[in-house]
mmCIF file with all atom_site columns, C-alpha atoms in Angstrom:
data_model
loop_
_atom_site.group_PDB
_atom_site.id
_atom_site.type_symbol
_atom_site.label_atom_id
_atom_site.label_alt_id
_atom_site.label_comp_id
_atom_site.label_asym_id
_atom_site.label_entity_id
_atom_site.label_seq_id
_atom_site.pdbx_PDB_ins_code
_atom_site.Cartn_x
_atom_site.Cartn_y
_atom_site.Cartn_z
_atom_site.occupancy
_atom_site.B_iso_or_equiv
_atom_site.pdbx_formal_charge
_atom_site.auth_seq_id
_atom_site.auth_comp_id
_atom_site.auth_asym_id
_atom_site.auth_atom_id
_atom_site.pdbx_PDB_model_num
ATOM 1   C CA . MET A 1 1   ? -9.271  2.356   -2.628  1.00 97.00 ? 104 MET A CA 1
ATOM 2   C CA . GLU A 1 2   ? -13.046 2.406   -3.779  1.00 98.00 ? 105 GLU A CA 1
ATOM 3   C CA . ILE A 1 3   ? -15.832 0.338   -2.439  1.00 98.00 ? 106 ILE A CA 1
ATOM 4   C CA . LYS A 1 4   ? -18.641 -0.517  -4.737  1.00 98.00 ? 107 LYS A CA 1
ATOM 5   C CA . GLN A 1 5   ? -21.531 -2.151  -2.974  1.00 98.00 ? 108 GLN A CA 1
ATOM 6   C CA . GLU A 1 6   ? -24.753 -3.867  -4.175  1.00 98.00 ? 109 GLU A CA 1
ATOM 7   C CA . LEU A 1 7   ? -27.513 -5.473  -2.244  1.00 98.00 ? 110 LEU A CA 1
ATOM 8   C CA . ASN A 1 8   ? -29.519 -8.032  -3.699  1.00 98.00 ? 111 ASN A CA 1
ATOM 9   C CA . GLY A 1 9   ? -32.128 -9.384  -0.936  1.00 97.00 ? 112 GLY A CA 1
ATOM 10  C CA . SER A 1 10  ? -29.895 -10.509 1.803   1.00 98.00 ? 113 SER A CA 1
ATOM 11  C CA . ILE A 1 11  ? -26.824 -10.643 -0.286  1.00 98.00 ? 114 ILE A CA 1
ATOM 12  C CA . LEU A 1 12  ? -24.437 -7.950  -0.287  1.00 98.00 ? 115 LEU A CA 1
ATOM 13  C CA . THR A 1 13  ? -21.544 -7.643  -2.885  1.00 98.00 ? 116 THR A CA 1
ATOM 14  C CA . MET A 1 14  ? -18.505 -5.490  -2.106  1.00 98.00 ? 117 MET A CA 1
ATOM 15  C CA . LYS A 1 15  ? -16.134 -4.792  -4.931  1.00 98.00 ? 118 LYS A CA 1
ATOM 16  C CA . ILE A 1 16  ? -12.800 -3.466  -3.258  1.00 98.00 ? 119 ILE A CA 1
ATOM 17  C CA . ILE A 1 17  ? -10.923 -1.423  -6.014  1.00 98.00 ? 120 ILE A CA 1
ATOM 18  C CA . GLY A 1 18  ? -7.407  -0.369  -5.803  1.00 98.00 ? 121 GLY A CA 1
ATOM 19  C CA . ARG A 1 19  ? -5.273  -0.919  -2.698  1.00 97.00 ? 122 ARG A CA 1
ATOM 20  C CA . LEU A 1 20  ? -6.478  -2.153  0.734   1.00 98.00 ? 123 LEU A CA 1
ATOM 21  C CA . ASP A 1 21  ? -3.641  -0.662  3.329   1.00 97.00 ? 124 ASP A CA 1
ATOM 22  C CA . ALA A 1 22  ? -3.404  0.947   6.619   1.00 96.00 ? 125 ALA A CA 1
ATOM 23  C CA . SER A 1 23  ? -4.214  4.563   5.327   1.00 95.00 ? 126 SER A CA 1
ATOM 24  C CA . ASN A 1 24  ? -7.849  3.185   4.336   1.00 96.00 ? 127 ASN A CA 1
ATOM 25  C CA . ALA A 1 25  ? -8.722  0.129   6.008   1.00 97.00 ? 128 ALA A CA 1
ATOM 26  C CA . GLN A 1 26  ? -10.594 1.650   8.467   1.00 97.00 ? 129 GLN A CA 1
ATOM 27  C CA . GLU A 1 27  ? -12.827 2.875   5.638   1.00 98.00 ? 130 GLU A CA 1
ATOM 28  C CA . LEU A 1 28  ? -13.576 -0.901  4.846   1.00 98.00 ? 131 LEU A CA 1
ATOM 29  C CA . THR A 1 29  ? -14.488 -1.540  8.376   1.00 97.00 ? 132 THR A CA 1
ATOM 30  C CA . ASN A 1 30  ? -16.857 1.186   8.686   1.00 98.00 ? 133 ASN A CA 1
ATOM 31  C CA . ALA A 1 31  ? -18.429 0.446   5.360   1.00 98.00 ? 134 ALA A CA 1
ATOM 32  C CA . LEU A 1 32  ? -18.975 -3.127  6.920   1.00 98.00 ? 135 LEU A CA 1
ATOM 33  C CA . ASN A 1 33  ? -20.348 -1.776  10.071  1.00 97.00 ? 136 ASN A CA 1
ATOM 34  C CA . ALA A 1 34  ? -22.751 0.280   8.273   1.00 97.00 ? 137 ALA A CA 1
ATOM 35  C CA . SER A 1 35  ? -23.863 -2.306  5.660   1.00 97.00 ? 138 SER A CA 1
ATOM 36  C CA . LEU A 1 36  ? -23.872 -5.737  7.112   1.00 98.00 ? 139 LEU A CA 1
ATOM 37  C CA . ASN A 1 37  ? -27.124 -5.742  9.370   1.00 97.00 ? 140 ASN A CA 1
ATOM 38  C CA . GLY A 1 38  ? -29.253 -8.365  8.206   1.00 97.00 ? 141 GLY A CA 1
ATOM 39  C CA . VAL A 1 39  ? -27.047 -9.620  5.483   1.00 98.00 ? 142 VAL A CA 1
ATOM 40  C CA . THR A 1 40  ? -26.852 -13.395 5.269   1.00 98.00 ? 143 THR A CA 1
ATOM 41  C CA . GLU A 1 41  ? -24.236 -13.665 2.446   1.00 98.00 ? 144 GLU A CA 1
ATOM 42  C CA . LEU A 1 42  ? -21.286 -11.252 2.142   1.00 98.00 ? 145 LEU A CA 1
ATOM 43  C CA . ILE A 1 43  ? -19.488 -11.659 -1.217  1.00 98.00 ? 146 ILE A CA 1
ATOM 44  C CA . PHE A 1 44  ? -16.150 -9.879  -1.955  1.00 98.00 ? 147 PHE A CA 1
ATOM 45  C CA . ASP A 1 45  ? -15.244 -9.044  -5.604  1.00 98.00 ? 148 ASP A CA 1
ATOM 46  C CA . PHE A 1 46  ? -11.469 -8.706  -5.645  1.00 98.00 ? 149 PHE A CA 1
ATOM 47  C CA . SER A 1 47  ? -11.238 -8.764  -9.311  1.00 98.00 ? 150 SER A CA 1
ATOM 48  C CA . GLU A 1 48  ? -9.759  -5.352  -9.007  1.00 98.00 ? 151 GLU A CA 1
ATOM 49  C CA . LEU A 1 49  ? -8.150  -5.475  -5.597  1.00 98.00 ? 152 LEU A CA 1
ATOM 50  C CA . LYS A 1 50  ? -4.271  -5.201  -6.379  1.00 96.00 ? 153 LYS A CA 1
ATOM 51  C CA . TYR A 1 51  ? -2.618  -5.147  -3.068  1.00 97.00 ? 154 TYR A CA 1
ATOM 52  C CA . VAL A 1 52  ? -3.686  -5.994  0.450   1.00 97.00 ? 155 VAL A CA 1
ATOM 53  C CA . ALA A 1 53  ? -1.347  -5.311  3.710   1.00 97.00 ? 156 ALA A CA 1
ATOM 54  C CA . SER A 1 54  ? -2.157  -6.434  7.401   1.00 96.00 ? 157 SER A CA 1
ATOM 55  C CA . ALA A 1 55  ? -4.420  -3.490  8.094   1.00 96.00 ? 158 ALA A CA 1
ATOM 56  C CA . GLY A 1 56  ? -6.639  -4.917  5.302   1.00 97.00 ? 159 GLY A CA 1
ATOM 57  C CA . LEU A 1 57  ? -6.321  -8.435  6.889   1.00 96.00 ? 160 LEU A CA 1
ATOM 58  C CA . ARG A 1 58  ? -7.887  -7.225  9.967   1.00 95.00 ? 161 ARG A CA 1
ATOM 59  C CA . ALA A 1 59  ? -10.854 -5.981  8.298   1.00 96.00 ? 162 ALA A CA 1
ATOM 60  C CA . LEU A 1 60  ? -11.374 -9.227  6.405   1.00 97.00 ? 163 LEU A CA 1
ATOM 61  C CA . LEU A 1 61  ? -10.981 -11.135 9.733   1.00 95.00 ? 164 LEU A CA 1
ATOM 62  C CA . MET A 1 62  ? -13.418 -8.924  11.587  1.00 95.00 ? 165 MET A CA 1
ATOM 63  C CA . ALA A 1 63  ? -15.897 -9.621  8.322   1.00 97.00 ? 166 ALA A CA 1
ATOM 64  C CA . GLN A 1 64  ? -15.298 -13.269 8.507   1.00 96.00 ? 167 GLN A CA 1
ATOM 65  C CA . LYS A 1 65  ? -16.093 -13.292 12.287  1.00 95.00 ? 168 LYS A CA 1
ATOM 66  C CA . ARG A 1 66  ? -18.938 -11.509 12.098  1.00 96.00 ? 169 ARG A CA 1
ATOM 67  C CA . MET A 1 67  ? -20.443 -13.448 8.832   1.00 97.00 ? 170 MET A CA 1
ATOM 68  C CA . ASN A 1 68  ? -19.832 -16.649 10.664  1.00 96.00 ? 171 ASN A CA 1
ATOM 69  C CA . LYS A 1 69  ? -22.514 -15.748 13.028  1.00 96.00 ? 172 LYS A CA 1
ATOM 70  C CA . GLN A 1 70  ? -25.097 -14.351 10.601  1.00 97.00 ? 173 GLN A CA 1
ATOM 71  C CA . GLY A 1 71  ? -24.448 -16.125 7.398   1.00 98.00 ? 174 GLY A CA 1
ATOM 72  C CA . LYS A 1 72  ? -21.489 -16.609 5.025   1.00 98.00 ? 175 LYS A CA 1
ATOM 73  C CA . MET A 1 73  ? -18.772 -14.990 3.407   1.00 98.00 ? 176 MET A CA 1
ATOM 74  C CA . VAL A 1 74  ? -17.069 -15.579 0.007   1.00 98.00 ? 177 VAL A CA 1
ATOM 75  C CA . ILE A 1 75  ? -14.121 -13.954 -1.606  1.00 98.00 ? 178 ILE A CA 1
ATOM 76  C CA . ARG A 1 76  ? -14.100 -14.045 -5.592  1.00 98.00 ? 179 ARG A CA 1
ATOM 77  C CA . HIS A 1 77  ? -11.706 -13.386 -8.282  1.00 98.00 ? 180 HIS A CA 1
ATOM 78  C CA . VAL A 1 78  ? -8.547  -12.928 -6.234  1.00 98.00 ? 181 VAL A CA 1
ATOM 79  C CA . ASP A 1 79  ? -5.663  -11.258 -8.078  1.00 94.00 ? 182 ASP A CA 1
ATOM 80  C CA . GLU A 1 80  ? -2.280  -13.398 -7.889  1.00 94.00 ? 183 GLU A CA 1
ATOM 81  C CA . THR A 1 81  ? -0.525  -10.980 -5.559  1.00 94.00 ? 184 THR A CA 1
ATOM 82  C CA . VAL A 1 82  ? -3.361  -10.624 -3.155  1.00 97.00 ? 185 VAL A CA 1
ATOM 83  C CA . MET A 1 83  ? -3.814  -14.256 -3.268  1.00 97.00 ? 186 MET A CA 1
ATOM 84  C CA . GLU A 1 84  ? 0.187   -14.691 -1.860  1.00 96.00 ? 187 GLU A CA 1
ATOM 85  C CA . VAL A 1 85  ? -0.842  -12.657 0.986   1.00 97.00 ? 188 VAL A CA 1
ATOM 86  C CA . LEU A 1 86  ? -3.834  -14.544 1.786   1.00 97.00 ? 189 LEU A CA 1
ATOM 87  C CA . GLU A 1 87  ? -1.795  -18.058 1.631   1.00 96.00 ? 190 GLU A CA 1
ATOM 88  C CA . MET A 1 88  ? 1.190   -16.740 3.240   1.00 95.00 ? 191 MET A CA 1
ATOM 89  C CA . THR A 1 89  ? -0.688  -15.792 6.423   1.00 95.00 ? 192 THR A CA 1
ATOM 90  C CA . GLY A 1 90  ? -3.100  -18.616 6.607   1.00 94.00 ? 193 GLY A CA 1
ATOM 91  C CA . PHE A 1 91  ? -6.135  -16.583 5.631   1.00 95.00 ? 194 PHE A CA 1
ATOM 92  C CA . ALA A 1 92  ? -6.771  -18.630 2.489   1.00 95.00 ? 195 ALA A CA 1
ATOM 93  C CA . ASP A 1 93  ? -7.400  -21.562 4.392   1.00 94.00 ? 196 ASP A CA 1
ATOM 94  C CA . LEU A 1 94  ? -9.662  -19.746 6.871   1.00 93.00 ? 197 LEU A CA 1
ATOM 95  C CA . MET A 1 95  ? -11.910 -18.088 4.170   1.00 96.00 ? 198 MET A CA 1
ATOM 96  C CA . THR A 1 96  ? -13.951 -19.153 1.371   1.00 97.00 ? 199 THR A CA 1
ATOM 97  C CA . ILE A 1 97  ? -12.148 -18.360 -1.942  1.00 97.00 ? 200 ILE A CA 1
ATOM 98  C CA . GLU A 1 98  ? -13.814 -18.796 -5.418  1.00 95.00 ? 201 GLU A CA 1
ATOM 99  C CA . ASN A 1 99  ? -12.141 -17.890 -8.541  1.00 80.00 ? 202 ASN A CA 1
ATOM 100 C CA . MET B 2 1   ? 22.694  5.897   -0.720  1.00 95.00 ? 277 MET B CA 1
ATOM 101 C CA . GLU B 2 2   ? 19.674  7.951   -0.579  1.00 97.00 ? 278 GLU B CA 1
ATOM 102 C CA . LYS B 2 3   ? 17.680  9.065   2.528   1.00 98.00 ? 279 LYS B CA 1
ATOM 103 C CA . LEU B 2 4   ? 14.239  10.062  3.060   1.00 98.00 ? 280 LEU B CA 1
ATOM 104 C CA . THR B 2 5   ? 13.442  11.840  6.631   1.00 98.00 ? 281 THR B CA 1
ATOM 105 C CA . ILE B 2 6   ? 9.623   12.094  7.345   1.00 98.00 ? 282 ILE B CA 1
ATOM 106 C CA . ASP B 2 7   ? 7.058   12.284  10.103  1.00 98.00 ? 283 ASP B CA 1
ATOM 107 C CA . ALA B 2 8   ? 6.087   8.822   11.088  1.00 98.00 ? 284 ALA B CA 1
ATOM 108 C CA . THR B 2 9   ? 2.451   9.230   10.559  1.00 97.00 ? 285 THR B CA 1
ATOM 109 C CA . VAL B 2 10  ? 0.112   6.916   8.427   1.00 96.00 ? 286 VAL B CA 1
ATOM 110 C CA . GLU B 2 11  ? -0.436  9.828   6.297   1.00 96.00 ? 287 GLU B CA 1
ATOM 111 C CA . ASN B 2 12  ? 2.957   9.572   4.983   1.00 97.00 ? 288 ASN B CA 1
ATOM 112 C CA . LEU B 2 13  ? 2.503   5.967   3.861   1.00 97.00 ? 289 LEU B CA 1
ATOM 113 C CA . GLU B 2 14  ? 2.125   6.581   0.328   1.00 96.00 ? 290 GLU B CA 1
ATOM 114 C CA . THR B 2 15  ? 5.180   9.097   0.047   1.00 98.00 ? 291 THR B CA 1
ATOM 115 C CA . VAL B 2 16  ? 7.486   6.375   1.975   1.00 98.00 ? 292 VAL B CA 1
ATOM 116 C CA . THR B 2 17  ? 6.288   3.504   -0.287  1.00 97.00 ? 293 THR B CA 1
ATOM 117 C CA . GLU B 2 18  ? 6.839   5.544   -3.399  1.00 97.00 ? 294 GLU B CA 1
ATOM 118 C CA . PHE B 2 19  ? 10.500  6.441   -2.443  1.00 98.00 ? 295 PHE B CA 1
ATOM 119 C CA . ILE B 2 20  ? 11.240  2.888   -2.754  1.00 98.00 ? 296 ILE B CA 1
ATOM 120 C CA . SER B 2 21  ? 8.971   1.691   -5.170  1.00 97.00 ? 297 SER B CA 1
ATOM 121 C CA . SER B 2 22  ? 10.045  4.597   -7.921  1.00 97.00 ? 298 SER B CA 1
ATOM 122 C CA . SER B 2 23  ? 13.568  3.601   -7.438  1.00 97.00 ? 299 SER B CA 1
ATOM 123 C CA . LEU B 2 24  ? 12.861  -0.065  -8.042  1.00 97.00 ? 300 LEU B CA 1
ATOM 124 C CA . GLU B 2 25  ? 11.044  0.749   -11.232 1.00 97.00 ? 301 GLU B CA 1
ATOM 125 C CA . GLU B 2 26  ? 14.174  2.616   -12.452 1.00 96.00 ? 302 GLU B CA 1
ATOM 126 C CA . LYS B 2 27  ? 15.835  -0.809  -11.816 1.00 95.00 ? 303 LYS B CA 1
ATOM 127 C CA . ASP B 2 28  ? 13.362  -2.613  -13.922 1.00 94.00 ? 304 ASP B CA 1
ATOM 128 C CA . CYS B 2 29  ? 12.327  -4.582  -11.070 1.00 95.00 ? 305 CYS B CA 1
ATOM 129 C CA . SER B 2 30  ? 9.583   -7.010  -11.618 1.00 95.00 ? 306 SER B CA 1
ATOM 130 C CA . ILE B 2 31  ? 6.025   -6.069  -10.496 1.00 93.00 ? 307 ILE B CA 1
ATOM 131 C CA . LYS B 2 32  ? 6.197   -9.063  -8.075  1.00 93.00 ? 308 LYS B CA 1
ATOM 132 C CA . ILE B 2 33  ? 9.133   -7.705  -6.481  1.00 96.00 ? 309 ILE B CA 1
ATOM 133 C CA . ILE B 2 34  ? 7.797   -4.189  -6.175  1.00 97.00 ? 310 ILE B CA 1
ATOM 134 C CA . MET B 2 35  ? 4.483   -5.248  -4.733  1.00 96.00 ? 311 MET B CA 1
ATOM 135 C CA . GLN B 2 36  ? 6.538   -7.515  -2.105  1.00 97.00 ? 312 GLN B CA 1
ATOM 136 C CA . MET B 2 37  ? 8.570   -4.595  -1.114  1.00 98.00 ? 313 MET B CA 1
ATOM 137 C CA . GLU B 2 38  ? 5.607   -2.166  -0.903  1.00 97.00 ? 314 GLU B CA 1
ATOM 138 C CA . LEU B 2 39  ? 4.021   -4.586  1.636   1.00 98.00 ? 315 LEU B CA 1
ATOM 139 C CA . VAL B 2 40  ? 7.543   -4.646  3.563   1.00 98.00 ? 316 VAL B CA 1
ATOM 140 C CA . ILE B 2 41  ? 7.915   -0.856  3.534   1.00 98.00 ? 317 ILE B CA 1
ATOM 141 C CA . GLU B 2 42  ? 4.102   -0.257  4.751   1.00 98.00 ? 318 GLU B CA 1
ATOM 142 C CA . GLU B 2 43  ? 4.302   -2.901  7.526   1.00 97.00 ? 319 GLU B CA 1
ATOM 143 C CA . ILE B 2 44  ? 7.637   -1.617  8.954   1.00 98.00 ? 320 ILE B CA 1
ATOM 144 C CA . PHE B 2 45  ? 6.682   1.909   8.447   1.00 98.00 ? 321 PHE B CA 1
ATOM 145 C CA . VAL B 2 46  ? 3.173   1.617   10.049  1.00 96.00 ? 322 VAL B CA 1
ATOM 146 C CA . ASN B 2 47  ? 4.670   -0.242  13.030  1.00 95.00 ? 323 ASN B CA 1
ATOM 147 C CA . VAL B 2 48  ? 6.852   2.807   13.586  1.00 96.00 ? 324 VAL B CA 1
ATOM 148 C CA . ALA B 2 49  ? 4.187   5.174   12.820  1.00 96.00 ? 325 ALA B CA 1
ATOM 149 C CA . SER B 2 50  ? 2.119   3.330   15.450  1.00 93.00 ? 326 SER B CA 1
ATOM 150 C CA . TYR B 2 51  ? 4.387   2.685   18.297  1.00 93.00 ? 327 TYR B CA 1
ATOM 151 C CA . ALA B 2 52  ? 7.547   4.409   18.269  1.00 95.00 ? 328 ALA B CA 1
ATOM 152 C CA . TYR B 2 53  ? 6.627   7.859   19.424  1.00 96.00 ? 329 TYR B CA 1
ATOM 153 C CA . ARG B 2 54  ? 3.261   7.150   20.779  1.00 93.00 ? 330 ARG B CA 1
ATOM 154 C CA . PRO B 2 55  ? 1.102   9.390   21.654  1.00 93.00 ? 331 PRO B CA 1
ATOM 155 C CA . ASN B 2 56  ? 3.715   11.955  19.858  1.00 95.00 ? 332 ASN B CA 1
ATOM 156 C CA . VAL B 2 57  ? 4.620   12.148  16.502  1.00 96.00 ? 333 VAL B CA 1
ATOM 157 C CA . GLY B 2 58  ? 8.632   11.745  15.582  1.00 97.00 ? 334 GLY B CA 1
ATOM 158 C CA . LYS B 2 59  ? 10.649  11.472  12.677  1.00 98.00 ? 335 LYS B CA 1
ATOM 159 C CA . VAL B 2 60  ? 11.994  8.272   10.732  1.00 98.00 ? 336 VAL B CA 1
ATOM 160 C CA . THR B 2 61  ? 14.609  8.063   8.271   1.00 98.00 ? 337 THR B CA 1
ATOM 161 C CA . ILE B 2 62  ? 14.670  5.522   5.560   1.00 98.00 ? 338 ILE B CA 1
ATOM 162 C CA . CYS B 2 63  ? 17.809  4.869   3.855   1.00 98.00 ? 339 CYS B CA 1
ATOM 163 C CA . ARG B 2 64  ? 17.862  3.029   0.490   1.00 98.00 ? 340 ARG B CA 1
ATOM 164 C CA . GLU B 2 65  ? 20.993  1.505   -1.172  1.00 98.00 ? 341 GLU B CA 1
ATOM 165 C CA . PHE B 2 66  ? 21.349  -0.878  -4.202  1.00 97.00 ? 342 PHE B CA 1
ATOM 166 C CA . GLU B 2 67  ? 24.026  -3.453  -4.769  1.00 96.00 ? 343 GLU B CA 1
ATOM 167 C CA . ASP B 2 68  ? 25.071  -5.496  -7.928  1.00 94.00 ? 344 ASP B CA 1
ATOM 168 C CA . SER B 2 69  ? 26.016  -8.920  -8.388  1.00 92.00 ? 345 SER B CA 1
ATOM 169 C CA . PRO B 2 70  ? 23.726  -10.510 -6.925  1.00 94.00 ? 346 PRO B CA 1
ATOM 170 C CA . ARG B 2 71  ? 21.478  -7.234  -7.328  1.00 96.00 ? 347 ARG B CA 1
ATOM 171 C CA . SER B 2 72  ? 19.740  -6.169  -4.266  1.00 97.00 ? 348 SER B CA 1
ATOM 172 C CA . ILE B 2 73  ? 18.227  -3.278  -2.284  1.00 98.00 ? 349 ILE B CA 1
ATOM 173 C CA . LYS B 2 74  ? 19.162  -2.593  1.257   1.00 98.00 ? 350 LYS B CA 1
ATOM 174 C CA . ILE B 2 75  ? 16.268  -0.544  3.077   1.00 98.00 ? 351 ILE B CA 1
ATOM 175 C CA . THR B 2 76  ? 17.323  0.780   6.602   1.00 98.00 ? 352 THR B CA 1
ATOM 176 C CA . PHE B 2 77  ? 14.650  2.344   8.858   1.00 98.00 ? 353 PHE B CA 1
ATOM 177 C CA . ILE B 2 78  ? 15.992  4.467   11.594  1.00 98.00 ? 354 ILE B CA 1
ATOM 178 C CA . ASP B 2 79  ? 13.791  6.074   14.536  1.00 98.00 ? 355 ASP B CA 1
ATOM 179 C CA . GLY B 2 80  ? 14.418  7.526   17.786  1.00 98.00 ? 356 GLY B CA 1
ATOM 180 C CA . GLY B 2 81  ? 11.616  6.341   19.584  1.00 97.00 ? 357 GLY B CA 1
ATOM 181 C CA . ALA B 2 82  ? 11.100  3.557   22.336  1.00 96.00 ? 358 ALA B CA 1
ATOM 182 C CA . ALA B 2 83  ? 13.253  0.618   21.903  1.00 96.00 ? 359 ALA B CA 1
ATOM 183 C CA . PHE B 2 84  ? 11.638  -2.146  19.915  1.00 94.00 ? 360 PHE B CA 1
ATOM 184 C CA . ASN B 2 85  ? 12.903  -5.327  18.407  1.00 95.00 ? 361 ASN B CA 1
ATOM 185 C CA . PRO B 2 86  ? 10.295  -6.341  16.004  1.00 93.00 ? 362 PRO B CA 1
ATOM 186 C CA . LEU B 2 87  ? 12.339  -9.695  15.708  1.00 94.00 ? 363 LEU B CA 1
ATOM 187 C CA . GLU B 2 88  ? 11.561  -10.662 19.325  1.00 92.00 ? 364 GLU B CA 1
ATOM 188 C CA . LYS B 2 89  ? 8.169   -10.953 18.570  1.00 87.00 ? 365 LYS B CA 1
ATOM 189 C CA . GLU B 2 90  ? 6.808   -14.651 18.032  1.00 88.00 ? 366 GLU B CA 1
ATOM 190 C CA . ASP B 2 91  ? 5.362   -15.468 14.813  1.00 91.00 ? 367 ASP B CA 1
ATOM 191 C CA . PRO B 2 92  ? 1.642   -15.819 14.755  1.00 91.00 ? 368 PRO B CA 1
ATOM 192 C CA . ASP B 2 93  ? 0.179   -19.158 14.686  1.00 91.00 ? 369 ASP B CA 1
ATOM 193 C CA . ILE B 2 94  ? -0.982  -19.073 10.896  1.00 89.00 ? 370 ILE B CA 1
ATOM 194 C CA . ASN B 2 95  ? -2.969  -22.418 11.521  1.00 90.00 ? 371 ASN B CA 1
ATOM 195 C CA . ALA B 2 96  ? -5.142  -20.863 14.303  1.00 90.00 ? 372 ALA B CA 1
ATOM 196 C CA . GLU B 2 97  ? -8.968  -21.451 13.822  1.00 89.00 ? 373 GLU B CA 1
ATOM 197 C CA . LEU B 2 98  ? -10.860 -18.563 12.880  1.00 85.00 ? 374 LEU B CA 1
ATOM 198 C CA . GLU B 2 99  ? -11.993 -17.551 16.396  1.00 84.00 ? 375 GLU B CA 1
ATOM 199 C CA . GLU B 2 100 ? -8.406  -17.839 17.895  1.00 86.00 ? 376 GLU B CA 1
ATOM 200 C CA . ARG B 2 101 ? -7.028  -15.682 15.099  1.00 84.00 ? 377 ARG B CA 1
ATOM 201 C CA . ASP B 2 102 ? -5.367  -12.630 16.188  1.00 76.00 ? 378 ASP B CA 1
ATOM 202 C CA . ILE B 2 103 ? -4.024  -10.065 13.964  1.00 74.00 ? 379 ILE B CA 1
ATOM 203 C CA . GLY B 2 104 ? -1.131  -8.990  16.077  1.00 77.00 ? 380 GLY B CA 1
ATOM 204 C CA . GLY B 2 105 ? 2.174   -9.638  14.725  1.00 85.00 ? 381 GLY B CA 1
ATOM 205 C CA . LEU B 2 106 ? 0.943   -10.435 11.327  1.00 92.00 ? 382 LEU B CA 1
ATOM 206 C CA . GLY B 2 107 ? 2.614   -7.273  9.722   1.00 95.00 ? 383 GLY B CA 1
ATOM 207 C CA . ILE B 2 108 ? 6.238   -8.138  10.933  1.00 95.00 ? 384 ILE B CA 1
ATOM 208 C CA . PHE B 2 109 ? 5.573   -11.878 10.026  1.00 95.00 ? 385 PHE B CA 1
ATOM 209 C CA . LEU B 2 110 ? 4.714   -10.681 6.189   1.00 96.00 ? 386 LEU B CA 1
ATOM 210 C CA . VAL B 2 111 ? 7.984   -8.527  6.669   1.00 97.00 ? 387 VAL B CA 1
ATOM 211 C CA . LYS B 2 112 ? 9.965   -11.649 7.281   1.00 97.00 ? 388 LYS B CA 1
ATOM 212 C CA . LYS B 2 113 ? 8.513   -13.900 4.687   1.00 96.00 ? 389 LYS B CA 1
ATOM 213 C CA . ASN B 2 114 ? 9.064   -11.349 1.814   1.00 97.00 ? 390 ASN B CA 1
ATOM 214 C CA . VAL B 2 115 ? 12.949  -10.382 2.426   1.00 98.00 ? 391 VAL B CA 1
ATOM 215 C CA . ASP B 2 116 ? 16.134  -12.139 2.267   1.00 98.00 ? 392 ASP B CA 1
ATOM 216 C CA . ASP B 2 117 ? 17.680  -10.591 5.345   1.00 98.00 ? 393 ASP B CA 1
ATOM 217 C CA . ILE B 2 118 ? 16.738  -8.538  8.236   1.00 98.00 ? 394 ILE B CA 1
ATOM 218 C CA . SER B 2 119 ? 18.463  -7.437  11.071  1.00 98.00 ? 395 SER B CA 1
ATOM 219 C CA . TYR B 2 120 ? 17.798  -4.955  14.154  1.00 98.00 ? 396 TYR B CA 1
ATOM 220 C CA . GLU B 2 121 ? 20.068  -3.118  16.446  1.00 98.00 ? 397 GLU B CA 1
ATOM 221 C CA . ARG B 2 122 ? 19.552  -0.625  19.089  1.00 98.00 ? 398 ARG B CA 1
ATOM 222 C CA . LYS B 2 123 ? 22.479  2.253   19.121  1.00 97.00 ? 399 LYS B CA 1
ATOM 223 C CA . ASP B 2 124 ? 22.696  5.518   20.325  1.00 97.00 ? 400 ASP B CA 1
ATOM 224 C CA . GLY B 2 125 ? 19.067  5.873   21.413  1.00 97.00 ? 401 GLY B CA 1
ATOM 225 C CA . LYS B 2 126 ? 17.652  4.635   17.982  1.00 98.00 ? 402 LYS B CA 1
ATOM 226 C CA . ASN B 2 127 ? 16.273  1.535   16.465  1.00 98.00 ? 403 ASN B CA 1
ATOM 227 C CA . ILE B 2 128 ? 17.710  0.604   13.064  1.00 98.00 ? 404 ILE B CA 1
ATOM 228 C CA . LEU B 2 129 ? 15.786  -2.097  11.090  1.00 98.00 ? 405 LEU B CA 1
ATOM 229 C CA . ALA B 2 130 ? 17.463  -2.950  8.150   1.00 98.00 ? 406 ALA B CA 1
ATOM 230 C CA . ILE B 2 131 ? 16.087  -5.548  5.396   1.00 98.00 ? 407 ILE B CA 1
ATOM 231 C CA . LYS B 2 132 ? 17.801  -6.770  2.298   1.00 98.00 ? 408 LYS B CA 1
ATOM 232 C CA . LYS B 2 133 ? 15.971  -8.039  -0.938  1.00 98.00 ? 409 LYS B CA 1
ATOM 233 C CA . LEU B 2 134 ? 17.545  -9.838  -3.828  1.00 97.00 ? 410 LEU B CA 1
ATOM 234 C CA . PHE B 2 135 ? 15.938  -9.299  -7.158  1.00 95.00 ? 411 PHE B CA 1
#
């Protein structure tokens, strides 16, 4: 997995590339903890995220809970396979997903 | 039937998923099925790696077998760790509001949603979890 971050004012875009699984979900959590101070809008770009497992969902849930307190969170360009997991777990209803 | 016996640690996740996905690729399985199975394998393996031998490290054996008509794969996970039947765990409430959402149990829930058959037995001090997927 690779994480590309771009901060524009208080809008942070995080592009997650590859696979978000149990072996690397902590990296995303760490990146979020390090970067979310002062951010009012968090945009996840999932156009190159090919796979997500429950460990990755845990990191997303943490991000959503935090952003609800300080702004908003949007997930963009979700791949079909990833979308299935988000729908199956009810995450698609909890989060704002734009394509 | 082929077997892989490996330390149940998250570092071995890729080796384990590869053991299954490479065999599915050889069978010309669709990408969709392969991804679903990678998810299933990850959730089961990580569960064993996280809980079975905690705080120690132990082995898990993964067996894969294919059947024809209908085409299916059967995967069995065998570990000698603490008795644990993941099927007894209640499904998470996937309609709960955000603040009430708890991530616990989501992994095994995803397993159940993505397989055609799942069974657990405790035998000779071992946990034996078997899943079957038609493809």
